[in-house]
Amino acid sequence: KAMSFRVLLEPQAHRQFKDIVRWLSDRSPAGAERWLDAFNHATEQLEQNADGCALAPENSLVTTEIR
């Protein structure tokens, strides 16, 4: 059985996420919705199959694996 993982956004990433959604929503609410759907899909994929995703560039800077 595949192991599932928990995806966490660091505080800076969370702020950037909110900024992106706000920027997109101001320009195209439908585009923002599509972007959120794609983000949620990617997050679900990472939670279900982290080993199928590449290591993040900053992985070498920490002791915990980052994908």
N, CA, C and O atoms as a Tinker XYZ file with bonds, in Angstrom:
   268  protein
     1  N      0.849000   -1.194000    0.000000    73     2
     2  CA     0.000000    0.000000    0.000000    64     1     3
     3  C      0.886000    1.246000    0.000000    63     2     4     5
     4  O      1.880000    1.317000    0.722000    81     3
     5  N      0.511000    2.213000   -0.815000    73     3     6
     6  CA     1.288000    3.448000   -0.899000    64     5     7
     7  C      1.122000    4.265000    0.374000    63     6     8     9
     8  O      0.050000    4.312000    0.978000    81     7
     9  N      2.204000    4.897000    0.754000    73     7    10
    10  CA     2.187000    5.751000    1.928000    64     9    11
    11  C      1.687000    7.128000    1.531000    63    10    12    13
    12  O      2.033000    7.624000    0.458000    81    11
    13  N      0.879000    7.754000    2.377000    73    11    14
    14  CA     0.448000    9.114000    2.072000    64    13    15
    15  C      1.241000   10.086000    2.935000    63    14    16    17
    16  O      1.722000    9.733000    4.012000    81    15
    17  N      1.369000   11.291000    2.454000    73    15    18
    18  CA     2.160000   12.320000    3.098000    64    17    19
    19  C      1.304000   13.551000    3.334000    63    18    20    21
    20  O      0.251000   13.725000    2.721000    81    19
    21  N      1.766000   14.383000    4.214000    73    19    22
    22  CA     1.089000   15.642000    4.502000    64    21    23
    23  C      1.877000   16.760000    3.829000    63    22    24    25
    24  O      3.092000   16.855000    4.001000    81    23
    25  N      1.203000   17.589000    3.077000    73    23    26
    26  CA     1.841000   18.709000    2.389000    64    25    27
    27  C      1.645000   19.960000    3.233000    63    26    28    29
    28  O      0.521000   20.319000    3.583000    81    27
    29  N      2.745000   20.612000    3.552000    73    27    30
    30  CA     2.711000   21.838000    4.348000    64    29    31
    31  C      3.327000   22.979000    3.550000    63    30    32    33
    32  O      4.347000   22.805000    2.883000    81    31
    33  N      2.699000   24.141000    3.625000    73    31    34
    34  CA     3.284000   25.335000    3.025000    64    33    35
    35  C      3.987000   26.111000    4.131000    63    34    36    37
    36  O      3.407000   26.373000    5.185000    81    35
    37  N      5.216000   26.468000    3.885000    73    35    38
    38  CA     5.941000   27.324000    4.825000    64    37    39
    39  C      5.279000   28.705000    4.824000    63    38    40    41
    40  O      4.602000   29.058000    3.859000    81    39
    41  N      5.465000   29.488000    5.884000    73    39    42
    42  CA     4.805000   30.803000    5.959000    64    41    43
    43  C      5.038000   31.688000    4.736000    63    42    44    45
    44  O      4.101000   32.319000    4.248000    81    43
    45  N      6.266000   31.744000    4.237000    73    43    46
    46  CA     6.536000   32.570000    3.055000    64    45    47
    47  C      5.776000   32.041000    1.844000    63    46    48    49
    48  O      5.207000   32.817000    1.077000    81    47
    49  N      5.768000   30.731000    1.673000    73    47    50
    50  CA     5.041000   30.140000    0.548000    64    49    51
    51  C      3.546000   30.398000    0.672000    63    50    52    53
    52  O      2.871000   30.637000   -0.329000    81    51
    53  N      3.028000   30.352000    1.893000    73    51    54
    54  CA     1.601000   30.615000    2.107000    64    53    55
    55  C      1.265000   32.058000    1.745000    63    54    56    57
    56  O      0.229000   32.315000    1.132000    81    55
    57  N      2.130000   33.001000    2.117000    73    55    58
    58  CA     1.895000   34.410000    1.751000    64    57    59
    59  C      1.925000   34.571000    0.241000    63    58    60    61
    60  O      1.082000   35.262000   -0.331000    81    59
    61  N      2.897000   33.932000   -0.408000    73    59    62
    62  CA     2.995000   34.021000   -1.864000    64    61    63
    63  C      1.781000   33.391000   -2.533000    63    62    64    65
    64  O      1.278000   33.910000   -3.530000    81    63
    65  N      1.314000   32.276000   -1.989000    73    63    66
    66  CA     0.120000   31.613000   -2.501000    64    65    67
    67  C     -1.070000   32.576000   -2.463000    63    66    68    69
    68  O     -1.783000   32.726000   -3.456000    81    67
    69  N     -1.281000   33.227000   -1.319000    73    67    70
    70  CA    -2.398000   34.169000   -1.189000    64    69    71
    71  C     -2.241000   35.346000   -2.147000    63    70    72    73
    72  O     -3.222000   35.808000   -2.730000    81    71
    73  N     -1.014000   35.830000   -2.310000    73    71    74
    74  CA    -0.773000   36.938000   -3.245000    64    73    75
    75  C     -1.101000   36.536000   -4.679000    63    74    76    77
    76  O     -1.696000   37.315000   -5.423000    81    75
    77  N     -0.720000   35.338000   -5.063000    73    75    78
    78  CA    -0.993000   34.845000   -6.417000    64    77    79
    79  C     -2.496000   34.735000   -6.648000    63    78    80    81
    80  O     -3.011000   35.180000   -7.674000    81    79
    81  N     -3.193000   34.139000   -5.685000    73    79    82
    82  CA    -4.644000   33.978000   -5.821000    64    81    83
    83  C     -5.320000   35.343000   -5.909000    63    82    84    85
    84  O     -6.219000   35.537000   -6.727000    81    83
    85  N     -4.899000   36.277000   -5.084000    73    83    86
    86  CA    -5.488000   37.621000   -5.107000    64    85    87
    87  C     -5.229000   38.283000   -6.454000    63    86    88    89
    88  O     -6.140000   38.859000   -7.048000    81    87
    89  N     -3.991000   38.203000   -6.939000    73    87    90
    90  CA    -3.631000   38.822000   -8.219000    64    89    91
    91  C     -4.455000   38.216000   -9.353000    63    90    92    93
    92  O     -5.007000   38.936000  -10.186000    81    91
    93  N     -4.531000   36.884000   -9.375000    73    91    94
    94  CA    -5.316000   36.224000  -10.420000    64    93    95
    95  C     -6.800000   36.575000  -10.323000    63    94    96    97
    96  O     -7.447000   36.831000  -11.338000    81    95
    97  N     -7.329000   36.586000   -9.121000    73    95    98
    98  CA    -8.755000   36.876000   -8.922000    64    97    99
    99  C     -9.120000   38.265000   -9.404000    63    98   100   101
   100  O    -10.202000   38.476000   -9.951000    81    99
   101  N     -8.209000   39.221000   -9.199000    73    99   102
   102  CA    -8.459000   40.595000   -9.654000    64   101   103
   103  C     -8.533000   40.677000  -11.174000    63   102   104   105
   104  O     -9.230000   41.534000  -11.717000    81   103
   105  N     -7.825000   39.801000  -11.853000    73   103   106
   106  CA    -7.758000   39.860000  -13.303000    64   105   107
   107  C     -8.704000   38.888000  -13.992000    63   106   108   109
   108  O     -9.263000   39.188000  -15.047000    81   107
   109  N     -8.875000   37.719000  -13.382000    73   107   110
   110  CA    -9.716000   36.694000  -13.982000    64   109   111
   111  C    -10.182000   35.710000  -12.912000    63   110   112   113
   112  O     -9.465000   34.765000  -12.581000    81   111
   113  N    -11.375000   35.927000  -12.374000    73   111   114
   114  CA   -11.876000   34.987000  -11.367000    64   113   115
   115  C    -11.896000   33.543000  -11.872000    63   114   116   117
   116  O    -11.595000   32.621000  -11.114000    81   115
   117  N    -12.241000   33.344000  -13.124000    73   115   118
   118  CA   -12.268000   31.989000  -13.680000    64   117   119
   119  C    -10.844000   31.432000  -13.775000    63   118   120   121
   120  O    -10.618000   30.252000  -13.510000    81   119
   121  N     -9.896000   32.276000  -14.149000    73   119   122
   122  CA    -8.505000   31.848000  -14.209000    64   121   123
   123  C     -7.976000   31.491000  -12.828000    63   122   124   125
   124  O     -7.222000   30.530000  -12.675000    81   123
   125  N     -8.370000   32.263000  -11.827000    73   123   126
   126  CA    -7.964000   31.969000  -10.454000    64   125   127
   127  C     -8.533000   30.629000  -10.010000    63   126   128   129
   128  O     -7.859000   29.853000   -9.334000    81   127
   129  N     -9.758000   30.367000  -10.388000    73   127   130
   130  CA   -10.394000   29.087000  -10.045000    64   129   131
   131  C     -9.665000   27.915000  -10.690000    63   130   132   133
   132  O     -9.440000   26.885000  -10.054000    81   131
   133  N     -9.299000   28.082000  -11.959000    73   131   134
   134  CA    -8.549000   27.024000  -12.652000    64   133   135
   135  C     -7.187000   26.809000  -12.004000    63   134   136   137
   136  O     -6.742000   25.672000  -11.843000    81   135
   137  N     -6.523000   27.907000  -11.631000    73   135   138
   138  CA    -5.218000   27.801000  -11.001000    64   137   139
   139  C     -5.332000   27.086000   -9.651000    63   138   140   141
   140  O     -4.503000   26.236000   -9.324000    81   139
   141  N     -6.358000   27.430000   -8.871000    73   139   142
   142  CA    -6.573000   26.761000   -7.583000    64   141   143
   143  C     -6.857000   25.279000   -7.770000    63   142   144   145
   144  O     -6.359000   24.447000   -7.011000    81   143
   145  N     -7.654000   24.948000   -8.776000    73   143   146
   146  CA    -7.928000   23.532000   -9.053000    64   145   147
   147  C     -6.634000   22.788000   -9.386000    63   146   148   149
   148  O     -6.407000   21.680000   -8.898000    81   147
   149  N     -5.787000   23.402000  -10.218000    73   147   150
   150  CA    -4.520000   22.770000  -10.592000    64   149   151
   151  C     -3.598000   22.647000   -9.378000    63   150   152   153
   152  O     -2.922000   21.631000   -9.212000    81   151
   153  N     -3.569000   23.669000   -8.538000    73   151   154
   154  CA    -2.741000   23.621000   -7.327000    64   153   155
   155  C     -3.220000   22.509000   -6.401000    63   154   156   157
   156  O     -2.415000   21.739000   -5.876000    81   155
   157  N     -4.523000   22.429000   -6.205000    73   155   158
   158  CA    -5.077000   21.383000   -5.341000    64   157   159
   159  C     -4.804000   19.992000   -5.903000    63   158   160   161
   160  O     -4.501000   19.066000   -5.151000    81   159
   161  N     -4.910000   19.845000   -7.210000    73   159   162
   162  CA    -4.623000   18.560000   -7.839000    64   161   163
   163  C     -3.150000   18.179000   -7.627000    63   162   164   165
   164  O     -2.844000   17.039000   -7.276000    81   163
   165  N     -2.255000   19.130000   -7.840000    73   163   166
   166  CA    -0.830000   18.862000   -7.653000    64   165   167
   167  C     -0.531000   18.509000   -6.194000    63   166   168   169
   168  O      0.281000   17.625000   -5.924000    81   167
   169  N     -1.179000   19.190000   -5.266000    73   167   170
   170  CA    -0.988000   18.903000   -3.842000    64   169   171
   171  C     -1.469000   17.495000   -3.515000    63   170   172   173
   172  O     -0.796000   16.762000   -2.789000    81   171
   173  N     -2.617000   17.116000   -4.039000    73   171   174
   174  CA    -3.141000   15.767000   -3.811000    64   173   175
   175  C     -2.196000   14.712000   -4.379000    63   174   176   177
   176  O     -1.964000   13.678000   -3.751000    81   175
   177  N     -1.652000   14.974000   -5.568000    73   175   178
   178  CA    -0.703000   14.039000   -6.174000    64   177   179
   179  C      0.541000   13.887000   -5.296000    63   178   180   181
   180  O      1.043000   12.781000   -5.096000    81   179
   181  N      1.022000   15.003000   -4.782000    73   179   182
   182  CA     2.192000   14.966000   -3.909000    64   181   183
   183  C      1.897000   14.203000   -2.629000    63   182   184   185
   184  O      2.731000   13.430000   -2.157000    81   183
   185  N      0.713000   14.417000   -2.067000    73   183   186
   186  CA     0.336000   13.702000   -0.837000    64   185   187
   187  C      0.263000   12.200000   -1.069000    63   186   188   189
   188  O      0.653000   11.423000   -0.198000    81   187
   189  N     -0.225000   11.785000   -2.218000    73   187   190
   190  CA    -0.430000   10.369000   -2.499000    64   189   191
   191  C      0.807000    9.669000   -3.071000    63   190   192   193
   192  O      0.952000    8.455000   -2.927000    81   191
   193  N      1.696000   10.428000   -3.720000    73   191   194
   194  CA     2.828000    9.800000   -4.388000    64   193   195
   195  C      4.050000   10.719000   -4.361000    63   194   196   197
   196  O      4.559000   11.114000   -5.411000    81   195
   197  N      4.512000   11.054000   -3.171000    73   195   198
   198  CA     5.649000   11.969000   -3.050000    64   197   199
   199  C      6.899000   11.418000   -3.725000    63   198   200   201
   200  O      7.692000   12.176000   -4.282000    81   199
   201  N      7.075000   10.104000   -3.677000    73   199   202
   202  CA     8.262000    9.516000   -4.290000    64   201   203
   203  C      8.277000    9.687000   -5.807000    63   202   204   205
   204  O      9.329000    9.562000   -6.434000    81   203
   205  N      7.125000    9.970000   -6.395000    73   203   206
   206  CA     7.049000   10.203000   -7.830000    64   205   207
   207  C      7.405000   11.624000   -8.219000    63   206   208   209
   208  O      7.429000   11.956000   -9.404000    81   207
   209  N      7.682000   12.471000   -7.230000    73   207   210
   210  CA     8.026000   13.871000   -7.482000    64   209   211
   211  C      9.506000   14.087000   -7.206000    63   210   212   213
   212  O     10.087000   13.430000   -6.342000    81   211
   213  N     10.100000   14.991000   -7.928000    73   211   214
   214  CA    11.522000   15.288000   -7.748000    64   213   215
   215  C     11.760000   16.011000   -6.424000    63   214   216   217
   216  O     10.862000   16.648000   -5.875000    81   215
   217  N     12.980000   15.899000   -5.931000    73   215   218
   218  CA    13.363000   16.653000   -4.745000    64   217   219
   219  C     13.384000   18.136000   -5.092000    63   218   220   221
   220  O     13.757000   18.518000   -6.201000    81   219
   221  N     12.982000   18.966000   -4.137000    73   219   222
   222  CA    13.010000   20.411000   -4.334000    64   221   223
   223  C     14.466000   20.891000   -4.351000    63   222   224   225
   224  O     15.320000   20.278000   -3.711000    81   223
   225  N     14.755000   21.966000   -5.066000    73   223   226
   226  CA    16.127000   22.481000   -5.112000    64   225   227
   227  C     16.703000   22.770000   -3.715000    63   226   228   229
   228  O     17.898000   22.582000   -3.489000    81   227
   229  N     15.862000   23.221000   -2.787000    73   227   230
   230  CA    16.330000   23.559000   -1.442000    64   229   231
   231  C     16.469000   22.343000   -0.537000    63   230   232   233
   232  O     16.814000   22.486000    0.636000    81   231
   233  N     16.209000   21.156000   -1.059000    73   231   234
   234  CA    16.313000   19.934000   -0.258000    64   233   235
   235  C     17.702000   19.769000    0.363000    63   234   236   237
   236  O     17.825000   19.287000    1.488000    81   235
   237  N     18.735000   20.164000   -0.359000    73   235   238
   238  CA    20.101000   19.995000    0.146000    64   237   239
   239  C     20.416000   20.908000    1.328000    63   238   240   241
   240  O     21.457000   20.757000    1.968000    81   239
   241  N     19.535000   21.841000    1.617000    73   239   242
   242  CA    19.775000   22.803000    2.701000    64   241   243
   243  C     19.211000   22.360000    4.039000    63   242   244   245
   244  O     19.476000   22.994000    5.061000    81   243
   245  N     18.429000   21.269000    4.051000    73   243   246
   246  CA    17.749000   20.847000    5.265000    64   245   247
   247  C     17.935000   19.355000    5.491000    63   246   248   249
   248  O     18.383000   18.629000    4.605000    81   247
   249  N     17.582000   18.908000    6.697000    73   247   250
   250  CA    17.701000   17.483000    7.015000    64   249   251
   251  C     16.422000   16.715000    6.675000    63   250   252   253
   252  O     16.466000   15.499000    6.493000    81   251
   253  N     15.297000   17.401000    6.588000    73   251   254
   254  CA    14.026000   16.779000    6.221000    64   253   255
   255  C     13.871000   16.819000    4.707000    63   254   256   257
   256  O     14.180000   17.828000    4.074000    81   255
   257  N     13.395000   15.730000    4.131000    73   255   258
   258  CA    13.224000   15.673000    2.686000    64   257   259
   259  C     12.143000   16.637000    2.234000    63   258   260   261
   260  O     11.054000   16.682000    2.806000    81   259
   261  N     12.453000   17.405000    1.207000    73   259   262
   262  CA    11.499000   18.366000    0.635000    64   261   263
   263  C     11.299000   18.032000   -0.822000    63   262   264   265
   264  O     12.260000   17.920000   -1.584000    81   263
   265  N     10.037000   17.871000   -1.209000    73   263   266
   266  CA     9.702000   17.581000   -2.605000    64   265   267
   267  C      8.816000   18.657000   -3.144000    63   266   268
   268  O      8.417000   18.603000   -4.307000    81   267
